[in-house]
PDB file of C-alpha atoms in Angstrom:
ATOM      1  CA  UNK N 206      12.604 -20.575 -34.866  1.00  0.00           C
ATOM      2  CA  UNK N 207      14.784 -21.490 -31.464  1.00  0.00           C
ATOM      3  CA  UNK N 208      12.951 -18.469 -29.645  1.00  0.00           C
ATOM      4  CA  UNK N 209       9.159 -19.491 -31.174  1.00  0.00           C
ATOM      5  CA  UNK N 210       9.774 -23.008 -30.055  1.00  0.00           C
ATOM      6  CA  UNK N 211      11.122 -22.080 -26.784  1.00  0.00           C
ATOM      7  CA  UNK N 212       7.738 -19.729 -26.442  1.00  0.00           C
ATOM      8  CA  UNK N 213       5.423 -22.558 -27.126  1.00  0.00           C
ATOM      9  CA  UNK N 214       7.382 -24.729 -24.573  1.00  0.00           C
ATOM     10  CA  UNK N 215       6.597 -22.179 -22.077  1.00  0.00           C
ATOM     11  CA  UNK N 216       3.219 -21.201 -22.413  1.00  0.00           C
ATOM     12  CA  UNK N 217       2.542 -24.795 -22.494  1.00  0.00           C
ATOM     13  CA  UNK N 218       4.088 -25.422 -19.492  1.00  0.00           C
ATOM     14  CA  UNK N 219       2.617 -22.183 -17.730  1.00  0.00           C
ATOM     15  CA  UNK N 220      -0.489 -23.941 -19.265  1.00  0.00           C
ATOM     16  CA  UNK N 221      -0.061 -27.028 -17.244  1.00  0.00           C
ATOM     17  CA  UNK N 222       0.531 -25.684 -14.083  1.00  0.00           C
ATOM     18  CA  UNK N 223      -2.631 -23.849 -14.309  1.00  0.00           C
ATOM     19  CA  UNK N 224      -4.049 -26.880 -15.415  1.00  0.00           C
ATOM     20  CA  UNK N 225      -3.153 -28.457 -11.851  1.00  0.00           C
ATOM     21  CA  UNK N 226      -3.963 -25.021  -9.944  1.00  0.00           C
ATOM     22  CA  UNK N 227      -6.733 -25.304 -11.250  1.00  0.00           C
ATOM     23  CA  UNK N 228      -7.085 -29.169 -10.787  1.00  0.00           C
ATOM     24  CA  UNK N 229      -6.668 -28.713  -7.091  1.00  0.00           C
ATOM     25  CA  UNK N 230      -9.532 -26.474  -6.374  1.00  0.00           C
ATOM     26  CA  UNK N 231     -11.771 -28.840  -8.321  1.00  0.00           C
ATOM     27  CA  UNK N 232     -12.668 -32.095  -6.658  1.00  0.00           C
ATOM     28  CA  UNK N 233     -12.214 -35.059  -8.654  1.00  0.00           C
ATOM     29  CA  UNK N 234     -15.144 -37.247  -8.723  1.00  0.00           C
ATOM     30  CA  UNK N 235     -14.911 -40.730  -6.182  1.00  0.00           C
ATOM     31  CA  UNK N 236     -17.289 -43.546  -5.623  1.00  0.00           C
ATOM     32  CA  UNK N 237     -19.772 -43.496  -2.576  1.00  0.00           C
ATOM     33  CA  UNK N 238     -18.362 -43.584   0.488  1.00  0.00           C
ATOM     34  CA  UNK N 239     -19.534 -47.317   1.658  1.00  0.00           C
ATOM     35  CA  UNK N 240     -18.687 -47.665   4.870  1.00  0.00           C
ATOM     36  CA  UNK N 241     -21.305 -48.500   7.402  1.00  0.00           C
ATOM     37  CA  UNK N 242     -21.186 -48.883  10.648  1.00  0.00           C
ATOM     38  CA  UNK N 243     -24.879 -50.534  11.231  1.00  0.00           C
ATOM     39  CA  UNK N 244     -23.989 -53.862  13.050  1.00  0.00           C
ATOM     40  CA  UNK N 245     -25.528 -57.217  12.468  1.00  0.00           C
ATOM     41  CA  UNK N 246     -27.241 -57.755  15.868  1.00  0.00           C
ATOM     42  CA  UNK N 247     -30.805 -58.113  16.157  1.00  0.00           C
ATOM     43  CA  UNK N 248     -33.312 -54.882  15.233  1.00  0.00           C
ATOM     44  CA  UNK N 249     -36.512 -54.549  16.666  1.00  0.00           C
ATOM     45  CA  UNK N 250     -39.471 -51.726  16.327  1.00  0.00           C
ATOM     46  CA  UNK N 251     -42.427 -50.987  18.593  1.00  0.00           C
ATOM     47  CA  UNK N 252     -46.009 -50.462  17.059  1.00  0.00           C
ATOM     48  CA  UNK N 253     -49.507 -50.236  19.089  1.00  0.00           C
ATOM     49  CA  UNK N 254     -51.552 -50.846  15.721  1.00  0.00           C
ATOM     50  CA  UNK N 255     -50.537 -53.646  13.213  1.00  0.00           C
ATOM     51  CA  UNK N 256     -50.755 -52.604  10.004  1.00  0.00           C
ATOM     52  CA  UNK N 257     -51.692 -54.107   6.502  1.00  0.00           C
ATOM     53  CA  UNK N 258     -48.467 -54.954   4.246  1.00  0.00           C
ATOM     54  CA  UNK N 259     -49.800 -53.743   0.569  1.00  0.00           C
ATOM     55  CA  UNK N 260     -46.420 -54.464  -1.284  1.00  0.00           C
ATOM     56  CA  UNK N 261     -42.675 -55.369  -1.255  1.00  0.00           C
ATOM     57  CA  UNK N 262     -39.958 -54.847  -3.658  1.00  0.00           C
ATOM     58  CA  UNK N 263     -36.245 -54.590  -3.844  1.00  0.00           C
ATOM     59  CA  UNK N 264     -33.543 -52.587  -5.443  1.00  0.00           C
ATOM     60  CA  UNK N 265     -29.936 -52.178  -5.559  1.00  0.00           C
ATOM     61  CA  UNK N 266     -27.710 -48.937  -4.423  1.00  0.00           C
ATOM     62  CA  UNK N 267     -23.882 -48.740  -4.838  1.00  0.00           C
ATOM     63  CA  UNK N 268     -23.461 -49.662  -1.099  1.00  0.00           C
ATOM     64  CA  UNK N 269     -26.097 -52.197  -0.368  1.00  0.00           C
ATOM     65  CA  UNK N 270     -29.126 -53.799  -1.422  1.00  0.00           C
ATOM     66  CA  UNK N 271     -32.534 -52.380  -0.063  1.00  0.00           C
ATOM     67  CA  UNK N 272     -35.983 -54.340   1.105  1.00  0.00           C
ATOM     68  CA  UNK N 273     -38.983 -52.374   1.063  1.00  0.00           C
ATOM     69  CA  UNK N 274     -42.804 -52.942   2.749  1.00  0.00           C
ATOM     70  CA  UNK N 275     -45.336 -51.079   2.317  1.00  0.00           C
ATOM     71  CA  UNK N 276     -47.881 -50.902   4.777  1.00  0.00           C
ATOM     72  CA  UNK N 277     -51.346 -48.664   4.887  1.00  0.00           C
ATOM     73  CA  UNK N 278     -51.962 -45.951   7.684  1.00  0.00           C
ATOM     74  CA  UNK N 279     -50.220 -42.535   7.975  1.00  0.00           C
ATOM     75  CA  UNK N 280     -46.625 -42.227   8.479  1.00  0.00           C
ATOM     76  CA  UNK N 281     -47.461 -41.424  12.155  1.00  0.00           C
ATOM     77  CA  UNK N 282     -47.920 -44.733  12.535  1.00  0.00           C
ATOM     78  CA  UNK N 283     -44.702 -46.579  13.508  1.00  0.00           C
ATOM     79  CA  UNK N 284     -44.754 -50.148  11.690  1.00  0.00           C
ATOM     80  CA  UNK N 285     -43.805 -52.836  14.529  1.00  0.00           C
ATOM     81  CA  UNK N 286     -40.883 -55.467  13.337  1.00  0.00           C
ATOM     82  CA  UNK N 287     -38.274 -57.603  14.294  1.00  0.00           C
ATOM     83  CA  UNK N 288     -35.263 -58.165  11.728  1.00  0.00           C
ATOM     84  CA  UNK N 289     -32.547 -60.977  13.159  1.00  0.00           C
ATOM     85  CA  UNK N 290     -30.011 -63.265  11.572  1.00  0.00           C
ATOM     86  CA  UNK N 291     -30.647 -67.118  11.923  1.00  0.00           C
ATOM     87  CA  UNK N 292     -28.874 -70.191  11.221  1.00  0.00           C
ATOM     88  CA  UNK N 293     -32.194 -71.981  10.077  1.00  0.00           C
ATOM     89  CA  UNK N 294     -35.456 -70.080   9.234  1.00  0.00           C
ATOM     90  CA  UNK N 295     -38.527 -71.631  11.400  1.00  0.00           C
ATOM     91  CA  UNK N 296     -42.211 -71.082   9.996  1.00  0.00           C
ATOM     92  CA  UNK N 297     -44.209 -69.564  12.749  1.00  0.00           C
ATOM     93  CA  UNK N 298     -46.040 -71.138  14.788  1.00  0.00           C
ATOM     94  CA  UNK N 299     -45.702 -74.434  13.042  1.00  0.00           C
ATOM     95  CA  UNK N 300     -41.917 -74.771  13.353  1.00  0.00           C
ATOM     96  CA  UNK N 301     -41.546 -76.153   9.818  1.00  0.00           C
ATOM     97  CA  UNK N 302     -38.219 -75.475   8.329  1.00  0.00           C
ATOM     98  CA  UNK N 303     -38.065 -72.966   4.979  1.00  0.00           C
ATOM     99  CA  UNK N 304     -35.379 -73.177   2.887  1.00  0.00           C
ATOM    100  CA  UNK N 305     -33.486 -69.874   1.978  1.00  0.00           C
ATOM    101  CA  UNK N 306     -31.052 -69.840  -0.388  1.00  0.00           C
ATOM    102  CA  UNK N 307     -27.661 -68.007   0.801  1.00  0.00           C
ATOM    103  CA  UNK N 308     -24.636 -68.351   2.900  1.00  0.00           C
ATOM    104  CA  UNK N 309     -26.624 -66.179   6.086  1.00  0.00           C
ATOM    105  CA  UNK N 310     -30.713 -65.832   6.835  1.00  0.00           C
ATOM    106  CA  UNK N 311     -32.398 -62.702   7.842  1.00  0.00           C
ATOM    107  CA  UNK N 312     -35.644 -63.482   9.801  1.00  0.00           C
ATOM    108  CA  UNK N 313     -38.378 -60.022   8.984  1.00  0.00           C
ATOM    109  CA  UNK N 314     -41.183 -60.291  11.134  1.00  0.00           C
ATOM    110  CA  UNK N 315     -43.976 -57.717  10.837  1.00  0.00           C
ATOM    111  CA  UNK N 316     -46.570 -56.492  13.124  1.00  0.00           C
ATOM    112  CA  UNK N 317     -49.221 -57.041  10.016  1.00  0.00           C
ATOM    113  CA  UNK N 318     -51.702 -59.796   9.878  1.00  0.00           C
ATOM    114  CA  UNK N 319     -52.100 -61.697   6.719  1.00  0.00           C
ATOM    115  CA  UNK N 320     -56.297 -61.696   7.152  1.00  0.00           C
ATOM    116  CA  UNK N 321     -58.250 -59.050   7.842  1.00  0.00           C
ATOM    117  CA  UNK N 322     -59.315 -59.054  11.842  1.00  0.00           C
ATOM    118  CA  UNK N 323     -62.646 -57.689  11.327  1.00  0.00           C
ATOM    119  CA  UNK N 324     -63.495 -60.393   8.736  1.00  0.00           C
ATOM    120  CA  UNK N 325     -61.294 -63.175   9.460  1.00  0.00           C
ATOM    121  CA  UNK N 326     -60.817 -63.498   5.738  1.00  0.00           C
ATOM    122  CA  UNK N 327     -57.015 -63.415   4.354  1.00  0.00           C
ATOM    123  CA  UNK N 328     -55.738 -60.259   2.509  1.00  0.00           C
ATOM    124  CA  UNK N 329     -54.740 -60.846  -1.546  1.00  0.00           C
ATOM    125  CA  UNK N 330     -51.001 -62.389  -1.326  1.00  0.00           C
ATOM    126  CA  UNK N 331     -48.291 -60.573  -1.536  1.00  0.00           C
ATOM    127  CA  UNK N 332     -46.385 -60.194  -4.971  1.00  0.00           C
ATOM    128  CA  UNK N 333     -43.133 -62.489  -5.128  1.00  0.00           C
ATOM    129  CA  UNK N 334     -39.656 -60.441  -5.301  1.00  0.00           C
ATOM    130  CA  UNK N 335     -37.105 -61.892  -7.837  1.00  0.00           C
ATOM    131  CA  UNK N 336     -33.474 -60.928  -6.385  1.00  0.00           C
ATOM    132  CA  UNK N 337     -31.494 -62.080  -9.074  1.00  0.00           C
ATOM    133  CA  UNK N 338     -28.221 -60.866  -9.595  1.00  0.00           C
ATOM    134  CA  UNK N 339     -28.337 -58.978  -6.824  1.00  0.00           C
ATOM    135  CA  UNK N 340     -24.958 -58.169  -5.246  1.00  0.00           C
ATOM    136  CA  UNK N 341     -26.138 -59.276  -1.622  1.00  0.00           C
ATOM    137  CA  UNK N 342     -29.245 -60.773  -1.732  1.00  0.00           C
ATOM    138  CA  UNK N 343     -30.018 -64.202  -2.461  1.00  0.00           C
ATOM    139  CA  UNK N 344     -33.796 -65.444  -1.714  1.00  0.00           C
ATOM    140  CA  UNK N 345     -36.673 -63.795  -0.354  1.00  0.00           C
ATOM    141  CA  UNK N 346     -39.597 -65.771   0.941  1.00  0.00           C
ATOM    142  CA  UNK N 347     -42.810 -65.045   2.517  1.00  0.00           C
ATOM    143  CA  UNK N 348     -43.573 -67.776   5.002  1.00  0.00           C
ATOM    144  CA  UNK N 349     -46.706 -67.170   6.056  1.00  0.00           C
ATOM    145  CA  UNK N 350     -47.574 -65.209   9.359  1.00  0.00           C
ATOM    146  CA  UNK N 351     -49.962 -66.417  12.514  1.00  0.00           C
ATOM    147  CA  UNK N 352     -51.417 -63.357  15.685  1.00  0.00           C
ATOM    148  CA  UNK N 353     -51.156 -60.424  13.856  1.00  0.00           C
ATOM    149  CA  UNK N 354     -47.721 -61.106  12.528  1.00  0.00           C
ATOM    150  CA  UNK N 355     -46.178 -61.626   8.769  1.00  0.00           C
ATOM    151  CA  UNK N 356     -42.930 -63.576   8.793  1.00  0.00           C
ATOM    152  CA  UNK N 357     -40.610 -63.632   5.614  1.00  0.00           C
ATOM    153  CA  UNK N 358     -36.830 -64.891   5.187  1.00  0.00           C
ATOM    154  CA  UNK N 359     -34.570 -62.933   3.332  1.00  0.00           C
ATOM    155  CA  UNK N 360     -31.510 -65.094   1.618  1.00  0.00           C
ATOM    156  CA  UNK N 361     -28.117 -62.858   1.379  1.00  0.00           C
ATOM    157  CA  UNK N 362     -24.884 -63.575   0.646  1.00  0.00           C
ATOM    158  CA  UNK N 363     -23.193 -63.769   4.126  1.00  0.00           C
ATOM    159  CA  UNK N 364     -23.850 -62.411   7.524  1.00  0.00           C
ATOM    160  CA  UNK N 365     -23.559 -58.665   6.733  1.00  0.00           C
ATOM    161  CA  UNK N 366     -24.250 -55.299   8.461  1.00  0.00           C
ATOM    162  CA  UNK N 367     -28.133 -54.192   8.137  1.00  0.00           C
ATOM    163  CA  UNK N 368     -30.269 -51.752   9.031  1.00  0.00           C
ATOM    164  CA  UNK N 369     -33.614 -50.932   9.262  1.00  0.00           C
ATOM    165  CA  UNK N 370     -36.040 -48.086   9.252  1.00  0.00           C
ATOM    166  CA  UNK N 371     -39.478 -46.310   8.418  1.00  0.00           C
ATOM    167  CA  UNK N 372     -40.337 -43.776   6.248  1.00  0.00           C
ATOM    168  CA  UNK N 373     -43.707 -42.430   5.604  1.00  0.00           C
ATOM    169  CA  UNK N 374     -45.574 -45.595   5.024  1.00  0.00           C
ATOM    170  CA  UNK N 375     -42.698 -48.066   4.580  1.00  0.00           C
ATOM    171  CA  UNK N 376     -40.274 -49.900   6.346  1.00  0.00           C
ATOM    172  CA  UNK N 377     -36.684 -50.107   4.696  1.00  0.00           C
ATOM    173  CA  UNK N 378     -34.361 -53.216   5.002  1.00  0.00           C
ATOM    174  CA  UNK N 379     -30.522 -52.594   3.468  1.00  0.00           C
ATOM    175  CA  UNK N 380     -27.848 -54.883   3.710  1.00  0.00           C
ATOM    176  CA  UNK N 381     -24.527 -53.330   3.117  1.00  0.00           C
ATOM    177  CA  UNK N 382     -22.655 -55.057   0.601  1.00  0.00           C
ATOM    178  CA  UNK N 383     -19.312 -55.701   2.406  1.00  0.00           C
ATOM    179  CA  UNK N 384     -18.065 -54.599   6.260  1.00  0.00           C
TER     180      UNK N 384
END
């Protein structure tokens, strides 16, 4: 009975330390890797066309929480913008202060007109995005637009790193979630 139990004892540990052999070759799963190294100074992009905004929406990754535009054209067609941090959020060209809820305000502004310039007559508005419970985000606002340009303020939680970019027909606005 000694030498069976012995036996078992063995194999089990000769079990185990194939278990870890094999445990090393196989990675064990891990959480995104979140660092960023974006920055939080101002972003700008060059367009020679403004383009019509059709939508917005929002949604949250593991890392950071994402704006999106949508804008008509090709994806050839660059979609001009300038994304900054401000203390207070100005209406353009009026200078009226908008509220934004959140400890830090992003400032989007959009080379897209809010009217059509052949007609003069304003585009349908834009839907509202609800942000709740996002990790970083806290308010977005549109606040109206004047020349060819669509202004909005984006609420988040403090004055993160951000990035921004275009792909195909829209232009992509993530805030990291911490440094």
């Amino acid at each position: 009975m000694r030498r069976l139990a012995t036996a078992l004892v063995t194999m089990m540990l000769a079990g185990g330390s194939l278990l870890v052999g094999t445990g090393s070759a196989v990675a064990a799963p891990t959480t995104a890797d979140c660092a960023v190294t974006w920055g939080s100074l101002d972003k700008t992009g060059a367009s020679v066309a403004s383009r019509r905004l059709t939508d917005v929406r929002a949604g949250q990754h593991e890392c950071f929480d994402r704006l999106v535009f949508d804008a008509q054209g090709t994806a050839a067609d660059p979609i001009g913008y300038s994304v900054r941090y401000v203390d207070v959020l100005h209406q353009d060209p009026s200078d009226v202060v908008i509220p934004v809820k959140g400890g830090a305000i992003l400032e989007i502004s959009l080379f897209s007109p809010r009217y059509d310039p052949a007609t003069g007559q304003p585009y349908p508005a834009l839907p509202g995005v609800d942000v709740t419970g996002y990790r970083t985000f806290r308010e977005f606002k549109f606040t109206g637009g004047s020349e060819g340009y669509t202004q909005a303020g984006l609420g988040v939680r403090a004055r993160l790193p951000f990035r921004v970019f275009q792909t195909a027909n829209h232009l992509v606005v993530d805030v990291a979630h911490t440094w």
